[in-house]
Short mmCIF file of C-alpha atoms in Angstrom, two decimals:
data_model
loop_
_atom_site.label_atom_id
_atom_site.label_comp_id
_atom_site.label_asym_id
_atom_site.label_seq_id
_atom_site.Cartn_x
_atom_site.Cartn_y
_atom_site.Cartn_z
CA MET D 15 -17.11 32.88 84.67
CA ALA D 16 -19.03 36.26 84.59
CA GLY D 17 -20.63 36.33 81.33
CA MET D 18 -19.93 39.08 78.82
CA VAL D 19 -21.63 42.06 77.44
CA PHE D 20 -23.39 42.51 74.00
CA PHE D 21 -25.70 43.55 71.67
CA SER D 22 -27.28 41.70 68.86
CA VAL D 23 -29.81 43.33 66.28
CA SER D 24 -30.89 43.27 62.77
CA MET D 25 -29.35 45.91 60.50
CA SER D 26 -29.96 47.52 56.92
CA ILE D 27 -26.83 47.27 54.60
CA ASP D 28 -26.97 51.19 55.37
CA GLY D 29 -26.86 51.04 58.72
CA PHE D 30 -30.01 51.59 60.08
CA ILE D 31 -32.06 48.88 62.68
CA ALA D 32 -35.29 50.67 62.67
CA PRO D 33 -37.40 52.99 61.00
CA GLU D 34 -37.81 56.74 62.39
CA SER D 35 -41.13 56.06 63.97
CA PRO D 36 -42.69 53.18 65.60
CA GLU D 37 -45.90 53.38 63.39
CA GLU D 38 -43.85 52.59 60.84
CA LEU D 39 -42.96 49.29 62.16
CA MET D 40 -44.55 47.29 60.15
CA GLY D 41 -43.43 48.29 56.89
CA GLN D 42 -42.30 46.56 53.85
CA GLN D 43 -38.73 47.42 54.73
CA TRP D 44 -38.72 46.70 58.30
CA MET D 45 -40.50 43.25 57.27
CA GLU D 46 -37.43 42.66 54.89
CA LEU D 47 -35.30 43.55 57.94
CA GLN D 48 -36.24 40.93 60.26
CA HIS D 49 -37.18 38.14 57.51
CA TRP D 50 -34.63 36.05 58.38
CA VAL D 51 -36.01 35.37 62.16
CA PHE D 52 -39.69 35.15 61.14
CA PRO D 53 -39.79 31.54 59.35
CA THR D 54 -37.17 29.88 62.19
CA ARG D 55 -38.75 27.44 64.20
CA PHE D 56 -37.42 29.23 67.54
CA MET D 57 -39.38 32.49 66.47
CA ARG D 58 -42.47 30.11 66.01
CA GLU D 59 -41.86 28.50 69.19
CA SER D 60 -41.35 32.08 71.02
CA LEU D 61 -44.72 33.32 69.49
CA LYS D 62 -46.58 30.01 69.82
CA LEU D 63 -47.64 29.70 66.82
CA GLY D 64 -47.17 25.76 66.91
CA GLY D 65 -44.76 23.38 65.82
CA GLY D 66 -42.49 23.77 62.39
CA GLY D 67 -40.22 26.40 61.43
CA GLU D 68 -37.24 26.08 59.51
CA GLU D 69 -34.19 24.89 61.38
CA GLY D 70 -30.55 25.72 60.23
CA LEU D 71 -28.28 28.94 60.66
CA ASP D 72 -30.65 31.54 60.97
CA ASN D 73 -32.83 29.24 63.47
CA GLU D 74 -29.28 28.53 65.45
CA ILE D 75 -28.41 32.46 65.94
CA ALA D 76 -32.05 33.21 67.29
CA ARG D 77 -31.91 30.63 69.92
CA THR D 78 -28.63 31.20 71.07
CA THR D 79 -28.73 34.47 71.39
CA PHE D 80 -31.85 34.03 73.57
CA GLU D 81 -29.98 30.93 75.61
CA ARG D 82 -27.00 33.40 76.42
CA THR D 83 -28.94 35.94 77.69
CA GLY D 84 -29.60 36.14 81.23
CA ALA D 85 -30.44 39.53 81.94
CA SER D 86 -31.02 42.69 79.24
CA VAL D 87 -30.45 46.28 79.21
CA MET D 88 -33.16 48.99 77.77
CA GLY D 89 -33.56 52.00 77.09
CA LYS D 90 -36.73 54.26 77.95
CA ARG D 91 -37.65 54.75 74.61
CA MET D 92 -37.32 51.24 73.80
CA PHE D 93 -39.28 50.31 76.67
CA ASP D 94 -41.79 53.12 76.18
CA ALA D 95 -42.62 51.61 72.53
CA GLY D 96 -42.57 47.94 73.52
CA GLU D 97 -44.94 48.49 76.88
CA HIS D 98 -48.14 48.50 75.12
CA ALA D 99 -47.06 46.26 72.23
CA TRP D 100 -45.41 43.13 73.96
CA PRO D 101 -48.42 40.41 74.89
CA ASP D 102 -48.31 39.80 78.62
CA GLU D 103 -45.69 37.38 78.26
CA ALA D 104 -43.04 39.62 77.05
CA PRO D 105 -40.23 38.18 75.03
CA PHE D 106 -37.83 38.36 76.96
CA HIS D 107 -38.30 35.86 80.04
CA THR D 108 -35.40 37.50 82.15
CA PRO D 109 -35.06 40.57 83.93
CA VAL D 110 -34.80 43.48 82.07
CA PHE D 111 -33.41 46.51 83.30
CA VAL D 112 -34.80 49.74 82.06
CA MET D 113 -33.01 52.80 82.36
CA THR D 114 -35.02 55.80 83.54
CA HIS D 115 -35.52 59.29 84.83
CA GLU D 116 -38.52 58.01 87.02
CA ARG D 117 -38.77 56.03 89.76
CA ARG D 118 -41.33 53.12 89.32
CA ASP D 119 -41.61 49.67 91.16
CA PRO D 120 -40.62 46.23 89.47
CA TRP D 121 -42.97 45.25 86.55
CA VAL D 122 -43.94 41.60 86.61
CA ARG D 123 -45.03 40.02 83.34
CA LEU D 124 -45.64 36.51 82.61
CA GLY D 125 -43.25 33.62 81.47
CA GLY D 126 -39.99 35.05 84.01
CA THR D 127 -40.00 38.80 82.71
CA THR D 128 -39.55 41.46 85.23
CA PHE D 129 -39.09 45.00 84.20
CA TYR D 130 -36.89 46.71 87.17
CA PHE D 131 -36.76 50.72 86.18
CA VAL D 132 -32.43 51.84 87.00
CA ASP D 133 -32.47 55.87 87.59
CA ASP D 134 -28.77 56.11 88.14
CA GLY D 135 -26.89 55.45 85.13
CA ILE D 136 -25.81 53.26 82.90
CA ARG D 137 -23.24 51.49 84.97
CA SER D 138 -25.12 50.91 88.04
CA ALA D 139 -27.81 49.42 85.43
CA LEU D 140 -25.13 47.13 84.04
CA ASP D 141 -24.11 46.21 87.33
CA ARG D 142 -27.60 45.24 88.65
CA ALA D 143 -27.40 43.27 85.18
CA ARG D 144 -24.64 41.12 85.77
CA GLU D 145 -25.55 40.43 88.79
CA ALA D 146 -28.74 38.97 87.85
CA ALA D 147 -27.35 37.10 84.63
CA GLY D 148 -24.93 34.99 87.04
CA ASP D 149 -22.67 33.18 84.65
CA ARG D 150 -24.97 34.37 81.59
CA ASP D 151 -24.29 37.21 79.37
CA VAL D 152 -25.53 40.96 79.61
CA ARG D 153 -27.57 41.93 76.81
CA ILE D 154 -28.03 45.75 75.81
CA SER D 155 -31.49 45.43 73.86
CA GLY D 156 -31.21 48.82 72.78
CA GLY D 157 -32.40 51.24 71.00
CA GLY D 158 -29.85 52.56 68.95
CA ALA D 159 -28.35 55.26 71.51
CA THR D 160 -28.25 52.86 74.64
CA ILE D 161 -25.79 50.63 72.70
CA VAL D 162 -23.83 53.37 71.61
CA GLU D 163 -23.88 54.99 74.90
CA TYR D 164 -22.61 51.42 76.38
CA LEU D 165 -20.46 51.17 73.69
CA ASN D 166 -18.97 54.50 73.62
CA ALA D 167 -18.17 54.16 77.70
CA GLY D 168 -15.95 50.77 76.48
CA LEU D 169 -18.74 48.61 78.50
CA VAL D 170 -19.15 46.39 75.22
CA ASP D 171 -17.62 42.96 74.95
CA GLU D 172 -18.78 42.13 71.80
CA PHE D 173 -21.72 42.37 69.19
CA SER D 174 -23.67 40.44 66.53
CA ILE D 175 -25.24 41.97 63.84
CA ALA D 176 -27.38 40.23 61.30
CA LEU D 177 -26.96 42.36 58.03
CA SER D 178 -30.24 41.81 55.67
CA PRO D 179 -30.21 42.38 51.94
CA VAL D 180 -32.80 45.87 52.03
CA LEU D 181 -32.12 49.46 52.34
CA PHE D 182 -34.06 51.77 54.64
CA GLY D 183 -32.59 55.42 53.47
CA SER D 184 -33.35 56.91 56.57
CA GLY D 185 -34.69 55.43 60.52
CA ILE D 186 -32.27 55.10 63.78
CA ARG D 187 -28.84 54.46 62.89
CA LEU D 188 -27.45 51.70 64.90
CA PHE D 189 -23.62 53.57 65.03
CA GLU D 190 -24.95 57.26 65.47
CA ASN D 191 -22.85 59.22 67.42
CA VAL D 192 -20.30 56.51 67.74
CA ASP D 193 -16.74 57.36 69.43
CA ALA D 194 -15.35 55.80 66.17
CA GLY D 195 -11.60 56.81 67.36
CA ARG D 196 -11.60 54.87 70.85
CA ILE D 197 -13.26 51.42 69.13
CA ALA D 198 -11.06 49.07 67.61
CA LEU D 199 -13.06 45.85 66.52
CA GLN D 200 -11.83 42.03 65.12
CA GLN D 201 -14.32 39.83 63.11
CA VAL D 202 -14.81 36.77 65.14
CA ARG D 203 -17.65 34.88 63.21
CA SER D 204 -19.58 36.01 59.57
CA GLU D 205 -21.82 33.22 58.64
CA ALA D 206 -24.12 33.36 55.56
CA SER D 207 -27.56 31.54 55.71
CA ALA D 208 -29.86 32.59 52.59
CA ARG D 209 -31.59 35.41 53.90
CA ALA D 210 -28.68 37.53 56.09
CA THR D 211 -25.05 37.66 57.10
CA HIS D 212 -24.57 37.10 60.25
CA LEU D 213 -21.98 38.87 61.88
CA THR D 214 -20.25 39.22 65.18
CA TYR D 215 -17.12 41.46 66.07
CA ALA D 216 -15.04 41.97 69.48
CA VAL D 217 -14.65 45.26 70.64
CA ARG D 218 -11.04 46.57 72.37
CA GLN D 219 -10.16 50.00 73.23
CA ARG D 220 -7.89 51.75 70.80
CA MET C 19 -23.57 38.82 25.92
CA ALA C 20 -23.46 42.41 26.87
CA GLY C 21 -22.00 42.76 30.81
CA MET C 22 -22.81 44.21 33.87
CA VAL C 23 -22.97 47.17 35.43
CA PHE C 24 -21.84 46.69 39.09
CA PHE C 25 -19.71 48.57 41.85
CA SER C 26 -17.48 47.10 44.19
CA VAL C 27 -16.51 49.61 47.76
CA SER C 28 -14.67 48.44 51.03
CA MET C 29 -17.19 49.68 53.43
CA SER C 30 -16.93 50.21 57.46
CA ILE C 31 -19.22 48.41 59.57
CA ASP C 32 -21.23 52.05 59.81
CA GLY C 33 -21.24 52.69 56.33
CA PHE C 34 -18.30 54.95 55.38
CA ILE C 35 -16.33 54.31 52.36
CA ALA C 36 -13.77 57.53 52.51
CA PRO C 37 -13.02 59.71 55.14
CA GLU C 38 -14.09 63.54 54.83
CA SER C 39 -11.34 64.40 53.37
CA PRO C 40 -8.62 63.64 50.83
CA GLU C 41 -5.89 64.46 53.56
CA GLU C 42 -7.35 62.04 55.98
CA LEU C 43 -6.43 59.39 53.28
CA MET C 44 -3.57 57.54 55.30
CA GLY C 45 -5.26 57.62 58.64
CA GLN C 46 -5.32 54.30 60.80
CA GLN C 47 -8.79 53.47 60.20
CA TRP C 48 -8.66 54.12 56.45
CA MET C 49 -5.67 52.10 56.28
CA GLU C 50 -8.29 49.00 58.33
CA LEU C 51 -11.18 50.16 55.62
CA GLN C 52 -8.34 48.24 52.99
CA HIS C 53 -6.50 46.01 55.01
CA TRP C 54 -7.79 43.00 53.58
CA VAL C 55 -6.56 44.17 50.05
CA PHE C 56 -2.78 45.09 50.96
CA PRO C 57 -1.53 42.03 51.54
CA THR C 58 -3.17 40.20 48.58
CA ARG C 59 -0.91 38.61 45.46
CA PHE C 60 -2.98 40.61 43.10
CA MET C 61 -2.27 43.91 44.85
CA ARG C 62 1.62 43.23 44.89
CA GLU C 63 1.60 42.60 41.40
CA SER C 64 -0.30 45.59 40.70
CA LEU C 65 1.95 47.94 42.75
CA LYS C 66 4.93 46.13 41.12
CA LEU C 67 6.00 45.23 44.93
CA GLY C 68 7.72 41.94 43.18
CA GLY C 69 6.56 38.64 44.08
CA GLY C 70 4.97 36.73 47.05
CA GLY C 71 1.32 38.23 48.67
CA GLU C 72 -1.39 36.56 49.94
CA GLU C 73 -3.67 33.79 47.85
CA GLY C 74 -7.19 32.54 49.30
CA LEU C 75 -10.45 35.09 49.29
CA ASP C 76 -9.02 38.05 49.58
CA ASN C 77 -7.22 38.01 46.68
CA GLU C 78 -9.45 36.23 44.40
CA ILE C 79 -11.80 38.84 45.00
CA ALA C 80 -9.35 41.37 44.39
CA ARG C 81 -8.44 39.96 41.04
CA THR C 82 -11.62 39.28 39.78
CA THR C 83 -13.18 42.79 40.06
CA PHE C 84 -10.20 43.59 38.27
CA GLU C 85 -10.43 41.28 35.70
CA ARG C 86 -14.07 41.28 35.09
CA THR C 87 -14.18 45.27 34.36
CA GLY C 88 -13.73 46.15 31.10
CA ALA C 89 -14.39 49.97 31.34
CA SER C 90 -14.77 52.51 34.67
CA VAL C 91 -17.34 55.60 35.01
CA MET C 92 -16.05 57.81 37.36
CA GLY C 93 -17.55 60.74 39.16
CA LYS C 94 -14.84 64.22 38.69
CA ARG C 95 -14.23 64.32 42.43
CA MET C 96 -13.14 61.20 42.36
CA PHE C 97 -10.82 62.10 39.41
CA ASP C 98 -9.67 65.26 41.01
CA ALA C 99 -8.37 63.52 44.26
CA GLY C 100 -6.80 60.88 41.89
CA GLU C 101 -5.52 62.63 39.18
CA HIS C 102 -2.33 63.77 40.39
CA ALA C 103 -2.08 60.97 43.27
CA TRP C 104 -2.42 57.86 40.60
CA PRO C 105 1.13 56.38 38.95
CA ASP C 106 1.48 57.48 35.84
CA GLU C 107 0.58 53.42 34.86
CA ALA C 108 -2.63 54.18 36.43
CA PRO C 109 -4.52 51.38 38.15
CA PHE C 110 -7.61 50.86 35.67
CA HIS C 111 -5.86 48.86 32.31
CA THR C 112 -8.95 50.09 30.84
CA PRO C 113 -10.91 53.26 29.22
CA VAL C 114 -12.42 55.27 31.91
CA PHE C 115 -15.29 58.00 31.92
CA VAL C 116 -15.24 60.86 34.23
CA MET C 117 -18.25 62.76 34.30
CA THR C 118 -17.59 66.49 33.94
CA HIS C 119 -19.18 69.75 33.10
CA GLU C 120 -15.41 70.79 30.68
CA ARG C 121 -14.60 69.36 27.61
CA ARG C 122 -11.15 67.96 28.06
CA ASP C 123 -9.38 65.69 25.44
CA PRO C 124 -8.90 62.34 26.27
CA TRP C 125 -5.77 61.48 28.85
CA VAL C 126 -3.81 58.39 27.71
CA ARG C 127 -1.92 57.01 30.47
CA LEU C 128 0.48 54.46 30.52
CA GLY C 129 -0.68 50.62 30.73
CA GLY C 130 -4.02 50.80 28.71
CA THR C 131 -5.83 53.25 31.45
CA THR C 132 -7.44 56.32 29.07
CA PHE C 133 -9.19 58.80 30.72
CA TYR C 134 -12.59 60.30 28.46
CA PHE C 135 -14.15 62.90 29.90
CA VAL C 136 -17.93 63.27 29.16
CA ASP C 137 -20.43 66.58 30.38
CA ASP C 138 -23.58 65.01 28.65
CA GLY C 139 -24.88 62.91 31.68
CA ILE C 140 -25.16 59.23 33.78
CA ARG C 141 -26.84 57.49 30.65
CA SER C 142 -24.34 58.72 27.95
CA ALA C 143 -21.24 58.17 30.35
CA LEU C 144 -22.69 54.60 30.60
CA ASP C 145 -23.64 53.66 26.98
CA ARG C 146 -20.07 54.66 26.09
CA ALA C 147 -18.43 52.22 29.06
CA ARG C 148 -20.95 49.76 27.81
CA GLU C 149 -19.22 50.16 24.58
CA ALA C 150 -15.88 50.39 25.00
CA ALA C 151 -16.27 47.23 27.73
CA GLY C 152 -17.60 44.70 25.10
CA ASP C 153 -18.39 41.49 26.79
CA ARG C 154 -16.74 42.38 30.58
CA ASP C 155 -18.61 44.50 33.08
CA VAL C 156 -18.87 48.24 33.71
CA ARG C 157 -17.20 49.27 37.15
CA ILE C 158 -18.76 52.45 38.42
CA SER C 159 -15.89 53.44 40.26
CA GLY C 160 -17.39 55.90 42.65
CA GLY C 161 -17.28 57.98 44.81
CA GLY C 162 -20.33 57.91 46.88
CA ALA C 163 -22.84 60.54 44.95
CA THR C 164 -22.30 59.01 41.68
CA ILE C 165 -22.69 55.67 42.93
CA VAL C 166 -25.97 56.85 44.22
CA GLU C 167 -26.96 58.32 41.05
CA TYR C 168 -26.47 55.17 39.05
CA LEU C 169 -28.26 53.39 42.13
CA ASN C 170 -31.43 55.64 41.59
CA ALA C 171 -31.40 55.84 38.48
CA GLY C 172 -32.01 52.16 38.13
CA LEU C 173 -29.05 51.26 36.29
CA VAL C 174 -26.60 48.81 38.47
CA ASP C 175 -27.22 45.30 38.36
CA GLU C 176 -25.23 44.56 41.64
CA PHE C 177 -22.67 45.47 43.78
CA SER C 178 -20.25 44.15 46.21
CA ILE C 179 -19.38 45.40 49.41
CA ALA C 180 -15.79 44.17 51.70
CA LEU C 181 -17.09 44.89 55.28
CA SER C 182 -14.34 45.22 56.97
CA PRO C 183 -13.72 45.59 60.91
CA VAL C 184 -13.50 49.14 61.81
CA LEU C 185 -16.13 52.18 62.59
CA PHE C 186 -15.51 55.47 61.08
CA GLY C 187 -17.83 57.37 62.64
CA SER C 188 -17.97 60.30 60.07
CA GLY C 189 -16.89 60.31 56.74
CA ILE C 190 -18.21 59.96 53.10
CA ARG C 191 -21.66 57.11 53.45
CA LEU C 192 -21.66 54.70 50.85
CA PHE C 193 -25.41 55.25 50.86
CA GLU C 194 -26.56 58.78 50.80
CA ASN C 195 -29.50 59.91 49.45
CA VAL C 196 -30.09 56.76 48.33
CA ASP C 197 -33.60 55.79 47.27
CA ALA C 198 -34.31 53.21 49.05
CA GLY C 199 -38.36 52.38 48.72
CA ARG C 200 -37.39 52.03 45.13
CA ILE C 201 -34.58 49.59 45.18
CA ALA C 202 -35.23 46.21 46.57
CA LEU C 203 -31.85 43.54 47.45
CA GLN C 204 -31.35 39.68 47.01
CA GLN C 205 -27.90 38.70 48.98
CA VAL C 206 -26.57 36.26 45.94
CA ARG C 207 -22.80 35.88 47.71
CA SER C 208 -21.68 36.54 50.84
CA GLU C 209 -18.20 35.02 52.17
CA ALA C 210 -15.83 35.93 54.74
CA SER C 211 -12.05 35.96 54.86
CA ALA C 212 -10.10 36.40 58.32
CA ARG C 213 -10.30 40.36 57.53
CA ALA C 214 -12.91 41.33 56.06
CA THR C 215 -16.65 39.76 54.63
CA HIS C 216 -17.52 40.41 50.86
CA LEU C 217 -21.05 40.59 50.04
CA THR C 218 -22.70 40.58 46.84
CA TYR C 219 -26.20 41.77 46.13
CA ALA C 220 -28.44 41.98 43.22
CA VAL C 221 -30.56 44.65 42.39
CA ARG C 222 -34.30 45.26 41.34
CA GLN C 223 -36.23 47.65 41.47
CA ARG C 224 -39.75 47.94 43.41
#
């Protein structure tokens, strides 16, 4: 069975997933946005911080999101922001297809992450990611504009939001320019930890 | 003990609480936004549609939101939109303080709703509502701009959002112009029905 196409993000109560500029990525509100994931056992393992860390819903969500993902698709801006920030062992551990307008050879990182650069559109990037993912799912990693491109094209099956108790006031909105009239949603899961509410919606075309 | 100051709204996943214009109030997405409340027993009783209706979480939320409210505060635009739309027995059944720039005598409706018109600012309107509410809570009814005025002034203790599985794409945003840097939130309740996720946050000043 072919996998699903999904995205999974942390969102503020007022709908933002990132600050306006990468320089603000260590600000107070950004930390609060991601606060549910930092203490988890999964995150400590991923960052090689040693043992320990919290079990429970937040940990389960972080782990299953990672484990279901067989390949990722990413916009160029997200790649550019991460290219110099990710460690040599980039946190994906799968093929990642980066949509770009330049030709570039695959970039192999430690730990199983290889970035492939795709210059012929979102469907092509997705086709390649599906093939690479096999039975597992394809994650549209971001950023917001890339997620909305896939949503508007009817190519997303479901998505998950970790809704964190923080207001951003400005930044990058998850659903900016979404074609709302064509997208119907069904709430398929909603569970809360002490730190966030984890929501999952199935996407249908109207 | 004095009551709390709160607001309670239905919000789309992308952060909207109403369409851009009152003429769109019967549109498909608006109906989906409010879909959790229509089938409840409480709503059927309120609209005098006879017996029946659903019990359960949605009904409990609708009923307790009504019962905790001893008085409401409302912006002029929300009042203007409702003045000719509410039935003679307006749905508040308490004093409602409308912020306005005109002087107008109280407007008494059937069933216990009286609209008082306050022309000397948001603190004055709230003081009068607190006094009228007694031990019960004061609800900032809306619209969005009025809610944000009270939030930014540090006058809201907590708020509840019924997060409905719908995207609006445009309309009136709940948190437009919120002073995000001064407001810290704590998730105090998060429960889902089949139709919506009911979230409650406590508000603290940073």
